[in-house]
Coordinates of C-alpha atoms and ligand atoms in Angstrom, one line a residue:
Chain A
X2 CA 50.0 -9.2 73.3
X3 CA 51.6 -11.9 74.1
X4 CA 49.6 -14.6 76.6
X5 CA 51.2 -14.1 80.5
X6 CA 51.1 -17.8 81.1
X7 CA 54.2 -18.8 78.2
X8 CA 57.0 -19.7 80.0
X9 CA 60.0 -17.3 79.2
X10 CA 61.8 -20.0 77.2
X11 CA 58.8 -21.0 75.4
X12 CA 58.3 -17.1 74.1
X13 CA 61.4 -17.1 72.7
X14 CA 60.6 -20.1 70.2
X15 CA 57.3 -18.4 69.4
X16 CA 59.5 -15.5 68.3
X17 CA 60.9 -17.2 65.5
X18 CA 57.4 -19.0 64.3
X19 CA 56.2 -16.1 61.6
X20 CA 52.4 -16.0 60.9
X21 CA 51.5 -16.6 57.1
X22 CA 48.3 -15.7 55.5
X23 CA 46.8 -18.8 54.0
X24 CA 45.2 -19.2 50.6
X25 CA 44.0 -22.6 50.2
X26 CA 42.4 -21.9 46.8
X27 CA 39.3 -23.8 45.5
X28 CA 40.8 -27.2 44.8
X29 CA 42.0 -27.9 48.3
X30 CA 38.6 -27.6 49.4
X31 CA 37.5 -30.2 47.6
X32 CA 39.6 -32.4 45.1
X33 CA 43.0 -31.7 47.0
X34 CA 41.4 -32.1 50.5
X35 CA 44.3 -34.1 51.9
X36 CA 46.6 -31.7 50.6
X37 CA 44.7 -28.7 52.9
X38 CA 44.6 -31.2 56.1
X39 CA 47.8 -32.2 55.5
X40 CA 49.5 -28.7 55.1
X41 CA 48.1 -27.5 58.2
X42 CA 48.7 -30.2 60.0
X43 CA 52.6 -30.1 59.4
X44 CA 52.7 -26.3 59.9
X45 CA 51.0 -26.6 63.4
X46 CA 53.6 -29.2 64.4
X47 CA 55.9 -26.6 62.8
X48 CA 54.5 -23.6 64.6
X49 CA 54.0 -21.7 61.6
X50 CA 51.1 -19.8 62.0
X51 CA 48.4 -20.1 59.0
X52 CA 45.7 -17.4 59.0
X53 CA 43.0 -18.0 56.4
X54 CA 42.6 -15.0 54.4
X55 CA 39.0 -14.5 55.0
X56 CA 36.7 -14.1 52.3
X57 CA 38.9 -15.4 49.5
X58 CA 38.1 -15.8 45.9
X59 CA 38.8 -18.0 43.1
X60 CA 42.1 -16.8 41.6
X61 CA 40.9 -17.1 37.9
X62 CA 43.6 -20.0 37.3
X63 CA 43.9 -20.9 34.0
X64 CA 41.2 -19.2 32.4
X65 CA 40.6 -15.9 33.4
X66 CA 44.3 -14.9 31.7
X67 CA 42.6 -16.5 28.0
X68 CA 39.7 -13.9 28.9
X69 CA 41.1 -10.6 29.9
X70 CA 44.1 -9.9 31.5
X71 CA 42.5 -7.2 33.9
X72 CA 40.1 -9.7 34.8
X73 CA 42.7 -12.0 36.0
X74 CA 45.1 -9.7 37.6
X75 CA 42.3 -8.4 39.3
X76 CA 41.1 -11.6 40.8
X77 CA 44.5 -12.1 41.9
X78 CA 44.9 -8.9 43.5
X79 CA 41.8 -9.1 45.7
X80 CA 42.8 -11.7 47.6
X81 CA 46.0 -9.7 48.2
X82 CA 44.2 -7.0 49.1
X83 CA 42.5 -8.9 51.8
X84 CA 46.1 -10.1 52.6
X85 CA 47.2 -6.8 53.5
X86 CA 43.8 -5.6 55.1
X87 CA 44.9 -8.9 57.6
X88 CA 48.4 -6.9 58.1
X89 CA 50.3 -9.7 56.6
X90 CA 52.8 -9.1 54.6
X91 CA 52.9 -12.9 53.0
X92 CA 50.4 -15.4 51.7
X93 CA 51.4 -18.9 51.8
X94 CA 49.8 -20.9 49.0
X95 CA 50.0 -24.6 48.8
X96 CA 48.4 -24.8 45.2
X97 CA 51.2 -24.3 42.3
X98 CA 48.4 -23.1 40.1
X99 CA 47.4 -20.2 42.7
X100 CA 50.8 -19.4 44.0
X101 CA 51.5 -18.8 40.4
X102 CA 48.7 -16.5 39.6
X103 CA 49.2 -14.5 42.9
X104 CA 52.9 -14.1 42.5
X105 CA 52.8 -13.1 38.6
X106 CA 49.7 -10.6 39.2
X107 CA 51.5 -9.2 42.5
X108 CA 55.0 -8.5 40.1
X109 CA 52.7 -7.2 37.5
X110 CA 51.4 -5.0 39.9
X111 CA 54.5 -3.5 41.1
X112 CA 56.5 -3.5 38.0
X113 CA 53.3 -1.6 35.9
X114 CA 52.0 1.6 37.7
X115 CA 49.4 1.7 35.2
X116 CA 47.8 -1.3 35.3
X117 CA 48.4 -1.0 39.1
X118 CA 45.9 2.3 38.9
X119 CA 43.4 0.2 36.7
X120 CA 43.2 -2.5 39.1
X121 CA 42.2 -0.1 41.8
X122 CA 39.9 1.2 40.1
X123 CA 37.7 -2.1 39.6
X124 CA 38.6 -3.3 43.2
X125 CA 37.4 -0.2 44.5
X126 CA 39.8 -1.2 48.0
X127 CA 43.1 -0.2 48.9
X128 CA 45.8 -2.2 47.5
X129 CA 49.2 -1.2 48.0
X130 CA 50.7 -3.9 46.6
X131 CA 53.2 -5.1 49.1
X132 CA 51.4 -8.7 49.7
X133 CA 53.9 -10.9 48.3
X134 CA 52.3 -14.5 47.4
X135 CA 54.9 -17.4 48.5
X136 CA 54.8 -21.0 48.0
X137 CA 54.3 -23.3 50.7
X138 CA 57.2 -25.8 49.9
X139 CA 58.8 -22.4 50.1
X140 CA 58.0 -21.2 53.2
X141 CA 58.4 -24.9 54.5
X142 CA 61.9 -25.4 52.9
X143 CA 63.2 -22.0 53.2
X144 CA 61.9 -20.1 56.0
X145 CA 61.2 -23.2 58.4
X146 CA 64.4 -24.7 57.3
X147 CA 66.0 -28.4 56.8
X148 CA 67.4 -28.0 60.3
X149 CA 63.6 -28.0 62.2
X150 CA 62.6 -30.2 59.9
X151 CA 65.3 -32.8 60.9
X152 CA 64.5 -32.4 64.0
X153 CA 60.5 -32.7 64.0
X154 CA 61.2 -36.4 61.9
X155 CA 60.2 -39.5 64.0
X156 CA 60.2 -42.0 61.7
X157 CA 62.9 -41.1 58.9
X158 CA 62.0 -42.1 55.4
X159 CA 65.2 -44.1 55.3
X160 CA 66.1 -45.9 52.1
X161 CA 63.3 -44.3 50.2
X162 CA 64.1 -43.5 47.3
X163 CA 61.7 -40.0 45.8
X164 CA 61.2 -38.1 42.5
X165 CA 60.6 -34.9 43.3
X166 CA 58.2 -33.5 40.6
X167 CA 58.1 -29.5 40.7
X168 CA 56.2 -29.6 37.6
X169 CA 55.9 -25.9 35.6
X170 CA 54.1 -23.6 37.7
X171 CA 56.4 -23.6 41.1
X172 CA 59.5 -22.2 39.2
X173 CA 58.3 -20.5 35.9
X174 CA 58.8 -18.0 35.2
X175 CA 61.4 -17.1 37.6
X176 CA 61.9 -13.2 36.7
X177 CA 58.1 -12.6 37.7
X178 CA 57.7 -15.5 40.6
X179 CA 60.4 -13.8 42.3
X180 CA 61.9 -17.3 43.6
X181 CA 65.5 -18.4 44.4
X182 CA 65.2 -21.6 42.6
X183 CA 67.3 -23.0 39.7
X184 CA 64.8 -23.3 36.9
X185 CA 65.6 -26.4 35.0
X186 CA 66.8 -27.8 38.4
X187 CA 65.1 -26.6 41.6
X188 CA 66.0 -27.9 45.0
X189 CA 63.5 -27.2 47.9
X190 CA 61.9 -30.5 47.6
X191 CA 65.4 -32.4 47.3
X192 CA 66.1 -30.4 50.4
X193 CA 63.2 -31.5 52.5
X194 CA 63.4 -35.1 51.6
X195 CA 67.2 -35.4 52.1
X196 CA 65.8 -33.4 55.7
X197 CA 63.8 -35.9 56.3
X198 CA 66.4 -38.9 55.7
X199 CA 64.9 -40.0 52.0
X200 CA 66.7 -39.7 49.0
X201 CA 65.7 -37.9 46.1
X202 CA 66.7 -39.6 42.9
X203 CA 68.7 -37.9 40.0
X204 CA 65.9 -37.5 37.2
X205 CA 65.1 -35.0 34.0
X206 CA 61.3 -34.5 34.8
X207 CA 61.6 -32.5 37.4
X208 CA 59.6 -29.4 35.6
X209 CA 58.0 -31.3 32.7
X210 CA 54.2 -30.2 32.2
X211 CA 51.7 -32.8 33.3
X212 CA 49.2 -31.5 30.8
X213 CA 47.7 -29.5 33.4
X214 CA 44.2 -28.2 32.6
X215 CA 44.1 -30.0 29.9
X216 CA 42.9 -33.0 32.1
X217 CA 39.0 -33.2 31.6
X218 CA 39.4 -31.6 27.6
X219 CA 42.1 -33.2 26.1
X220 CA 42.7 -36.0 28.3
X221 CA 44.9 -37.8 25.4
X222 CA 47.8 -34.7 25.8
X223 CA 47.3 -35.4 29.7
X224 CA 47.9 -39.1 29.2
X225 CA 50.9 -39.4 27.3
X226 CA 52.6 -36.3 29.0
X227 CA 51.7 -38.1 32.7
X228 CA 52.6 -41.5 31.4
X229 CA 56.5 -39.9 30.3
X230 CA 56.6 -38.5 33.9
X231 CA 55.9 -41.5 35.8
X232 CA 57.7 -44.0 33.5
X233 CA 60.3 -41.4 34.0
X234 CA 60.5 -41.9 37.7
X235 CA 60.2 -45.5 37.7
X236 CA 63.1 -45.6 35.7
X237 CA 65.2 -43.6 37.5
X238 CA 64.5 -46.2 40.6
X239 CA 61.9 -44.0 42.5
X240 CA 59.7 -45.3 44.9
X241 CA 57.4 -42.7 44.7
X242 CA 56.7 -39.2 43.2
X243 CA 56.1 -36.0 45.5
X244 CA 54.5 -33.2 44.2
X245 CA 53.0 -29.4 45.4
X246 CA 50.0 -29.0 43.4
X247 CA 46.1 -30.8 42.7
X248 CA 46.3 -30.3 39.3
X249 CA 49.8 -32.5 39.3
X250 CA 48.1 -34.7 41.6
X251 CA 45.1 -35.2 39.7
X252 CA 46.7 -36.0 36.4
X253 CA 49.8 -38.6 37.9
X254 CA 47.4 -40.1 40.6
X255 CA 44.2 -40.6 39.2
X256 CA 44.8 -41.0 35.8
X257 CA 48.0 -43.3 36.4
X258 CA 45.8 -46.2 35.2
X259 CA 44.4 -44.9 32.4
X260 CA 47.9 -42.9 31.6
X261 CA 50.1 -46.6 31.8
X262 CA 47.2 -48.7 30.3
X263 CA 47.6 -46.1 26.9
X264 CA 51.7 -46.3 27.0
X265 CA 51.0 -50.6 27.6
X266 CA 53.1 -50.4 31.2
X267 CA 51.6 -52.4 34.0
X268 CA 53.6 -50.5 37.3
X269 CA 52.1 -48.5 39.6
X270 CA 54.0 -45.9 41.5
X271 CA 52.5 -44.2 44.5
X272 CA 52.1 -40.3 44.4
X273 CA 52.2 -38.0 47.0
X274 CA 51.9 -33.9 48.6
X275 CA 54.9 -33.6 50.1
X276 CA 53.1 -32.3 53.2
X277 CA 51.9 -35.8 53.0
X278 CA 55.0 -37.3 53.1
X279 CA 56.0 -35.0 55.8
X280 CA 53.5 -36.0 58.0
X281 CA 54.4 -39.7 57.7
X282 CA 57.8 -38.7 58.5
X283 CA 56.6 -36.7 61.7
X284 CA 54.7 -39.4 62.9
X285 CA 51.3 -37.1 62.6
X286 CA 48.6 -39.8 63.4
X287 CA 46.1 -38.9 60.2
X288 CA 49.0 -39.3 57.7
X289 CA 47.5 -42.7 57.0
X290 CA 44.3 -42.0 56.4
X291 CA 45.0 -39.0 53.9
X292 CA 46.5 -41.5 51.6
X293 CA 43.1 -43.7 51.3
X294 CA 41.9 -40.8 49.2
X295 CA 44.6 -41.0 46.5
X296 CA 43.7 -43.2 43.6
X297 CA 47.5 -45.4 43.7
X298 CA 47.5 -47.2 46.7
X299 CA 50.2 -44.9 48.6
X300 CA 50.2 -47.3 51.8
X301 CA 53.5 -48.5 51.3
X302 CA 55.1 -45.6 51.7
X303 CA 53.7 -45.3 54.6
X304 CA 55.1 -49.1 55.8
X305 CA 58.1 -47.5 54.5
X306 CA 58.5 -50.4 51.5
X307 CA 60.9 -49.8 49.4
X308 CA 61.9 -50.9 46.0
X309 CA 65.9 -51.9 47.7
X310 CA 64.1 -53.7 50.4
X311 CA 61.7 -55.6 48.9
X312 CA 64.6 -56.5 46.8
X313 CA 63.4 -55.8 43.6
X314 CA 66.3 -53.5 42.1
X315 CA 68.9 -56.2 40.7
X316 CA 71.7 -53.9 40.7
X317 CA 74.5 -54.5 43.5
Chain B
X83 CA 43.4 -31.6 11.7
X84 CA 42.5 -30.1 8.5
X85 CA 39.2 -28.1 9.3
X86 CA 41.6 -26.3 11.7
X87 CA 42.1 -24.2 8.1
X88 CA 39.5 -23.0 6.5
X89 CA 39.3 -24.0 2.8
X90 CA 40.8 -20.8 1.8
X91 CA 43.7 -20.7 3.6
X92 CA 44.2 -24.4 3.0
X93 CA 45.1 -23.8 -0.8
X94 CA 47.6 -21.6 0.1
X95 CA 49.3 -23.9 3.0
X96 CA 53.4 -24.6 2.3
X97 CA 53.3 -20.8 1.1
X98 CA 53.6 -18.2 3.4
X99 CA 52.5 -14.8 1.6
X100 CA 53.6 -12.2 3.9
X101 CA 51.9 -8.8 2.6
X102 CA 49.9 -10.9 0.1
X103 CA 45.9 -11.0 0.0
X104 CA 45.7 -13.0 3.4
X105 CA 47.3 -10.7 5.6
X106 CA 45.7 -7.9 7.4
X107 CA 47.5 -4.4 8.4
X108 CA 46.9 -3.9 11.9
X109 CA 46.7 -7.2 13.3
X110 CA 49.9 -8.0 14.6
X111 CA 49.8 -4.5 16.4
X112 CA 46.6 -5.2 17.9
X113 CA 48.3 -8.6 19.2
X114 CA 50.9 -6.6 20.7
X115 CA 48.6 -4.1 22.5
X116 CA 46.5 -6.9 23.6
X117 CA 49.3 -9.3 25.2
X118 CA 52.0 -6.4 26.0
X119 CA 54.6 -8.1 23.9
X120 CA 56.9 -7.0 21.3
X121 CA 56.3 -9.6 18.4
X122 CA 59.5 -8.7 15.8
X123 CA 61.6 -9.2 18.9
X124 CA 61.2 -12.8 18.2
X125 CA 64.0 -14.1 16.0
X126 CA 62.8 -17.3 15.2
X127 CA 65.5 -19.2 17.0
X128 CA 63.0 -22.3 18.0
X129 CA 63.6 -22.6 21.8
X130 CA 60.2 -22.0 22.3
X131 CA 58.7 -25.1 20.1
X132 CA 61.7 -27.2 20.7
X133 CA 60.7 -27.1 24.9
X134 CA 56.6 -26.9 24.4
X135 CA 55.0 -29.7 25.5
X136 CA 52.4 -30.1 24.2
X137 CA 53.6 -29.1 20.8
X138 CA 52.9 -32.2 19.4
X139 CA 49.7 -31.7 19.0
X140 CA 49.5 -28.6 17.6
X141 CA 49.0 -27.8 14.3
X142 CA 51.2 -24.0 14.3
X143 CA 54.1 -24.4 16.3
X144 CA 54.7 -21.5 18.8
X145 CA 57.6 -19.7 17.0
X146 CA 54.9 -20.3 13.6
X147 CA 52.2 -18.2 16.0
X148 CA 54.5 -15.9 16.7
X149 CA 55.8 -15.0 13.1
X150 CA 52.8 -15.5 11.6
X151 CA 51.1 -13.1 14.0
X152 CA 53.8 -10.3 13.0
X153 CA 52.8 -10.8 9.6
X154 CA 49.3 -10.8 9.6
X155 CA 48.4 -13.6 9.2
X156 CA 45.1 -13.2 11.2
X157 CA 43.3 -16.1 9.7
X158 CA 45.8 -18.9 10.1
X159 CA 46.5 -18.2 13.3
X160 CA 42.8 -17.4 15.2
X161 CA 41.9 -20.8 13.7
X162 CA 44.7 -22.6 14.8
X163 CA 44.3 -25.1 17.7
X164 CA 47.5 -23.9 19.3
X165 CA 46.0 -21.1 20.9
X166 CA 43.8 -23.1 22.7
X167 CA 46.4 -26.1 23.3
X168 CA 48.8 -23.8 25.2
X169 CA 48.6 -25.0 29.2
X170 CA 50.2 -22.1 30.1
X171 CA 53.1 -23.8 31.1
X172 CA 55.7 -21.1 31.0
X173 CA 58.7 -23.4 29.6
X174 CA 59.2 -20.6 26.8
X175 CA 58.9 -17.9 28.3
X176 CA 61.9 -19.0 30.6
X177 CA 64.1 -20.4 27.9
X178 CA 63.4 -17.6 25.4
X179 CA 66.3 -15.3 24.7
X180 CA 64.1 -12.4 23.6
X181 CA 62.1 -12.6 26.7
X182 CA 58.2 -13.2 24.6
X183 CA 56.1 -13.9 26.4
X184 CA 54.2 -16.8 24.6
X185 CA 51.6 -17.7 26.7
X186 CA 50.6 -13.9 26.8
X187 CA 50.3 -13.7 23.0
X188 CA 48.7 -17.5 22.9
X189 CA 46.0 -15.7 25.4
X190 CA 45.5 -12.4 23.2
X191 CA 44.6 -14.4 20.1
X192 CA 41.7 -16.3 22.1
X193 CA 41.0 -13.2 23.2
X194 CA 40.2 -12.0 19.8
X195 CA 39.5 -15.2 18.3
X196 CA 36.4 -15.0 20.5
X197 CA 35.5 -11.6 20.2
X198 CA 36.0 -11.9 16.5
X199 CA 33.1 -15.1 16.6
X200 CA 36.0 -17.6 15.2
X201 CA 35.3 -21.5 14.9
X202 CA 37.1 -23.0 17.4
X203 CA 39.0 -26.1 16.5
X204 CA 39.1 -27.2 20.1
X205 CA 35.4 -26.5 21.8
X206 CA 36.0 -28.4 24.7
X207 CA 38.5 -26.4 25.9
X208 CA 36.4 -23.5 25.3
X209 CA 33.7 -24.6 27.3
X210 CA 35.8 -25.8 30.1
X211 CA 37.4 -21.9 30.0
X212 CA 33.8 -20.6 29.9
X213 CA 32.5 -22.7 32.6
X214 CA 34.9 -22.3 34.9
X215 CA 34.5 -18.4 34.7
X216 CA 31.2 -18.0 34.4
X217 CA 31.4 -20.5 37.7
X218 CA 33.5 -17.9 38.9
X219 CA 31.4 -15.4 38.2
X220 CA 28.5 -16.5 40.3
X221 CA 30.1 -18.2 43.1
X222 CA 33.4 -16.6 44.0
X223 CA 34.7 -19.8 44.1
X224 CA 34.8 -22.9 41.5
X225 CA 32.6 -25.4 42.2
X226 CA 34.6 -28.4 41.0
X227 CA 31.6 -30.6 40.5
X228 CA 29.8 -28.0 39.0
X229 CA 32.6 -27.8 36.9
X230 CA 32.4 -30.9 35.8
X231 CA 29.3 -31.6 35.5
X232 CA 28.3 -28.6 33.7
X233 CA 31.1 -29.3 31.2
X234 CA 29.7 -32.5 30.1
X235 CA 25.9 -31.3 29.5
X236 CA 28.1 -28.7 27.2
X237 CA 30.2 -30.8 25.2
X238 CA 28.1 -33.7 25.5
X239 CA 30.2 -36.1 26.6
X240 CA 28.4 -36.8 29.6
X241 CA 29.9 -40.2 30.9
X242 CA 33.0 -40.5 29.7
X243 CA 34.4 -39.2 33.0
X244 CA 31.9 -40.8 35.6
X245 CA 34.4 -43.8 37.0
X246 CA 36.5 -41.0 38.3
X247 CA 33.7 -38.3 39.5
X248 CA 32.2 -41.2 41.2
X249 CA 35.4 -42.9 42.4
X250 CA 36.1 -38.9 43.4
X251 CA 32.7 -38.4 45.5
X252 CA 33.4 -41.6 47.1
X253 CA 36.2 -40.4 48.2
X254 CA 34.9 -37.1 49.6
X255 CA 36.3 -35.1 47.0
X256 CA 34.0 -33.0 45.3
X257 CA 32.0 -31.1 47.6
X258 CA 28.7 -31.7 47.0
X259 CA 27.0 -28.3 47.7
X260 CA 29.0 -25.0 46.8
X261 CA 30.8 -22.7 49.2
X262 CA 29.4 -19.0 49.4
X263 CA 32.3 -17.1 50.5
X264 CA 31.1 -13.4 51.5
X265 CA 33.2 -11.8 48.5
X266 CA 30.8 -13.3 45.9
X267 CA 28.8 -10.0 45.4
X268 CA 32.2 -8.4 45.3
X269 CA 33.5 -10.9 42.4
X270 CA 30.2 -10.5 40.4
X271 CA 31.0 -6.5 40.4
X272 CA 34.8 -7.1 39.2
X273 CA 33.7 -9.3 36.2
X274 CA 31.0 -6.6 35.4
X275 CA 33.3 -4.0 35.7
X276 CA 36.1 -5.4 33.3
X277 CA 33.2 -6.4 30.7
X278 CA 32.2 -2.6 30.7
X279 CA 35.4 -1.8 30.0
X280 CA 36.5 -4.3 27.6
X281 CA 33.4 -3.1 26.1
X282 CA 34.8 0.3 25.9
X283 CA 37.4 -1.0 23.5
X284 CA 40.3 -1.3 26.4
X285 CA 40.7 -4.9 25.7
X286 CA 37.9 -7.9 24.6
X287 CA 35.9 -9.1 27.4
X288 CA 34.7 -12.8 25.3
Ligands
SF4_418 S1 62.1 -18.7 21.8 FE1 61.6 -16.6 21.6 S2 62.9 -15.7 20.0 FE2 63.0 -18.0 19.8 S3 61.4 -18.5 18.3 FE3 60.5 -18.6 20.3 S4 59.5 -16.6 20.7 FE4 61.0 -16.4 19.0
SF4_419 S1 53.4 -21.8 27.6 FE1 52.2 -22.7 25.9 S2 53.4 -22.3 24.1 FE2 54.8 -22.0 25.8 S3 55.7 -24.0 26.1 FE3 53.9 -24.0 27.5 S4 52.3 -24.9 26.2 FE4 53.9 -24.4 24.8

């Protein structure tokens, strides 16, 4: 299958490069569009093979659970039916949101026999249930590995100091994601930054709630539960915040002004994807002009300012 | 706060009258068969309210729901606005030490509040839920402006977001014209299909 003209060396490091499914989900087509360009962007210079599962559907999110819980499951399940129809066995998923619906309905799935039988029955397609949905910090921190990673960095994020946010959807609830990370203290992100020569600051938000959907209904809840993250991270002497998912995104970027204004701070702090950040650190020419579409200028990071050497921490 | 309870129940708030008038046989198991939890596993430890964030705005804390469900207590806890403020955030789930699965019950009481025609103490959250599915329904996808833009004409708060869905849009963020992704006949037929048989009395379709 393999193309004659790959020199022998050359096949051997495609060996290693697994191909993923892709679910970008319906954000990162539209409100998380630098996340999607982004994520690719780093997996191609990572030569991890993203196939879009074709035909997609909305994974229900956050509603379709408050409606009916075969509804939701079997929203989920379709697109890991498709998954498996592409002879994949894993879906990468960049949303925290969708990677969290995909992963709890595909447990459900295997753990319940019944319900597994009832979800066939609406699909009407085969499902076998072996699709296994997988978070793309995951697969970037875990099966790519800090090693690569090291070695793809051109420009090191040296003296940058990060708060890796995980928020609640990434790591909860562990039994059902099926995930390696410490719950009340995960470490892929820590991993990748330290990877990529920044350094992630000690901190207790690491899996406090934004607010989530709460952001267009209750935008009060959202405000003072962003506002505790962010003055949370400034605190702790971050730079800036990375995160894995739009909803995060949307609720510590956009409404940062709105979210400091109500708690009477005047900071900003920047907020990025971490595939963001990773393309900065791999020297990936469109890194730049990804950030232009956050709402918190994000440019310093990219000039690679920091707090130390702008000299505005007073300690030492 | 205090049309969260109707009238009724409000005379009898600061006493909790398990098997008294207010409660009703049958509920809590319906609860349980709804969310697949086991609600007297709960031993009112806290964990769960102690970690919820957005607890603070609640009026029923989450170990409340929970208790109160077991009891009955059908009323208080379908009008509550803690069924709708849960995000779904999965913090008690993972620090409960009887394994309840909150969020599930939290879901099964919309589930019925709706089917049951309660007031809801939080409508805009109820739209937004509605929208985005019935989005769903038609499209496949959401349609994030859609979304947005059909929530306001619903709640009638039509420009308190517009500096951001402009500022958004200006940005290139929300698509302007939705994506048809060829499952969309497919989607329509799954949310058919589990209203039938929701209908049939194997859950509440809303
Ligand atoms: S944490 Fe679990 S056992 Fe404790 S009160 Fe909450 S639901 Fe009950
Ligand atoms: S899942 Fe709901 S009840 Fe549980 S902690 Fe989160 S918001 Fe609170």
């Amino acid at each position: 299958m393999k193309s004659a003209n790959v020199a022998p060396g050359r096949e051997m490091a495609m060996q290693d490069n697994r191909a993923y499914a892709y679910y970008p989900g319906c954000s990162l087509h539209a409100t998380a569009k630098e996340y999607d360009l982004s994520a690719r962007a780093i997996c191609a210079a990572l030569g991890v093979e993203l196939r879009e599962v074709p035909g997609w559907n909305c994974c229900g999110a956050s509603s379709a659970h408050g409606r009916d819980h075969l509804l939701s499951t079997t929203l989920a399940a379709r697109n890991l039916a498709l998954v498996e129809e592409m002879g994949l066995e894993e879906v990468a998923v960049p949303c925290a949101a969708c990677f969290n619906r995909l992963a709890v309905a595909g447990h459900e799935l295997r753990e319940d026999a019944s319900l597994a039988e009832e979800v066939r029955g609406v699909l009407e397609r085969p499902l076998q249930g072996k699709a296994k949905a997988r978070a793309l910090l995951d697969v970037v921190a875990r099966d790519v590995g800090t090693e690569r990673i090291r070695d793809a960095v051109v420009r090191p994020l040296e003296g940058l100091k990060v708060a890796c946010y995980y928020g609640c959807l990434l790591v909860r609830p562990p039994r059902a994601l099926e995930t390696d990370e410490r719950v009340e203290d995960p470490q892929s992100l820590d991993e990748l930054v330290r990877a990529m020569g920044g350094e992630p600051v000690e901190w207790p938000h690491k899996t406090e709630c934004c607010g989530a959907g709460l952001s267009l209904t209750r935008t009060d809840v959202v405000r003072k539960l962003s506002a505790d993250i962010l003055k949370m991270a400034r605190e702790c002497g971050a730079d800036c915040i990375v995160c894995a998912c739009p909803l995060c995104m949307t609720n510590l970027d956009m409404r940062q002004g709105e979210a400091l204004k109500a708690a009477g701070e005047r900071f900003r702090i920047p907020v990025l994807y971490f595939t963001e950040l990773m393309a900065l650190a791999m020297g990936i020419p469109d890194a730049e002009r990804w950030l232009k579409m956050h709402f918190v200028d994000a440019s310093a990071v990219a000039r690679r300012e920091t707090a130390a050497a702008n000299g505005m921490e007073a300690e030492q | 706060m205090g049309d969260a309870i109707s009238a009724e129940s409000a005379t009898t708030s600061g006493e909790v009258r398990f098997g008294g008038k207010k409660t009703e046989p049958g509920f809590c198991r319906e609860v349980e068969r709804l969310s697949g939890q086991k609600l007297s596993a709960c031993y009112q430890c806290g964990e769960c309210t102690a970690g919820c964030p957005v607890a603070f705005a609640m009026d029923l804390m989450p170990n409340q729901v929970t208790r109160m469900a077991l009891a009955g207590m059908a009323d208080e806890v379908l009008q509550s606005r803690s069924i709708w403020l849960c995000v779904g955030c999965n913090t008690c789930v993972t620090r409960c030490p009887r394994l309840v699965d909150l969020p599930r019950v939290m879901d099964s009481l919309r589930q019925i509040a709706t089917h049951r025609g309660v007031r809801c103490p939080e409508p805009a959250i109820r739209a937004f839920h509605d929208t985005f599915l019935h989005g769903v329904e038609r499209g496949g996808r959401l349609h994030e402006l859609a979304l947005v833009a059909a929530l306001k004409l619903k709640t009638g708060r039509l420009f308190q977001d517009v500096p951001a869905g402009v500022a958004m849009m200006a940005k290139g963020k929300l698509a302007i014209l939705p994506e048809t992704p060829e499952g969309k006949a497919e989607v329509r037929r799954i949310f058919e299909e589990c209203k039938r048989r929701a209908g049939k009395g194997d859950g509440h379709a809303g």
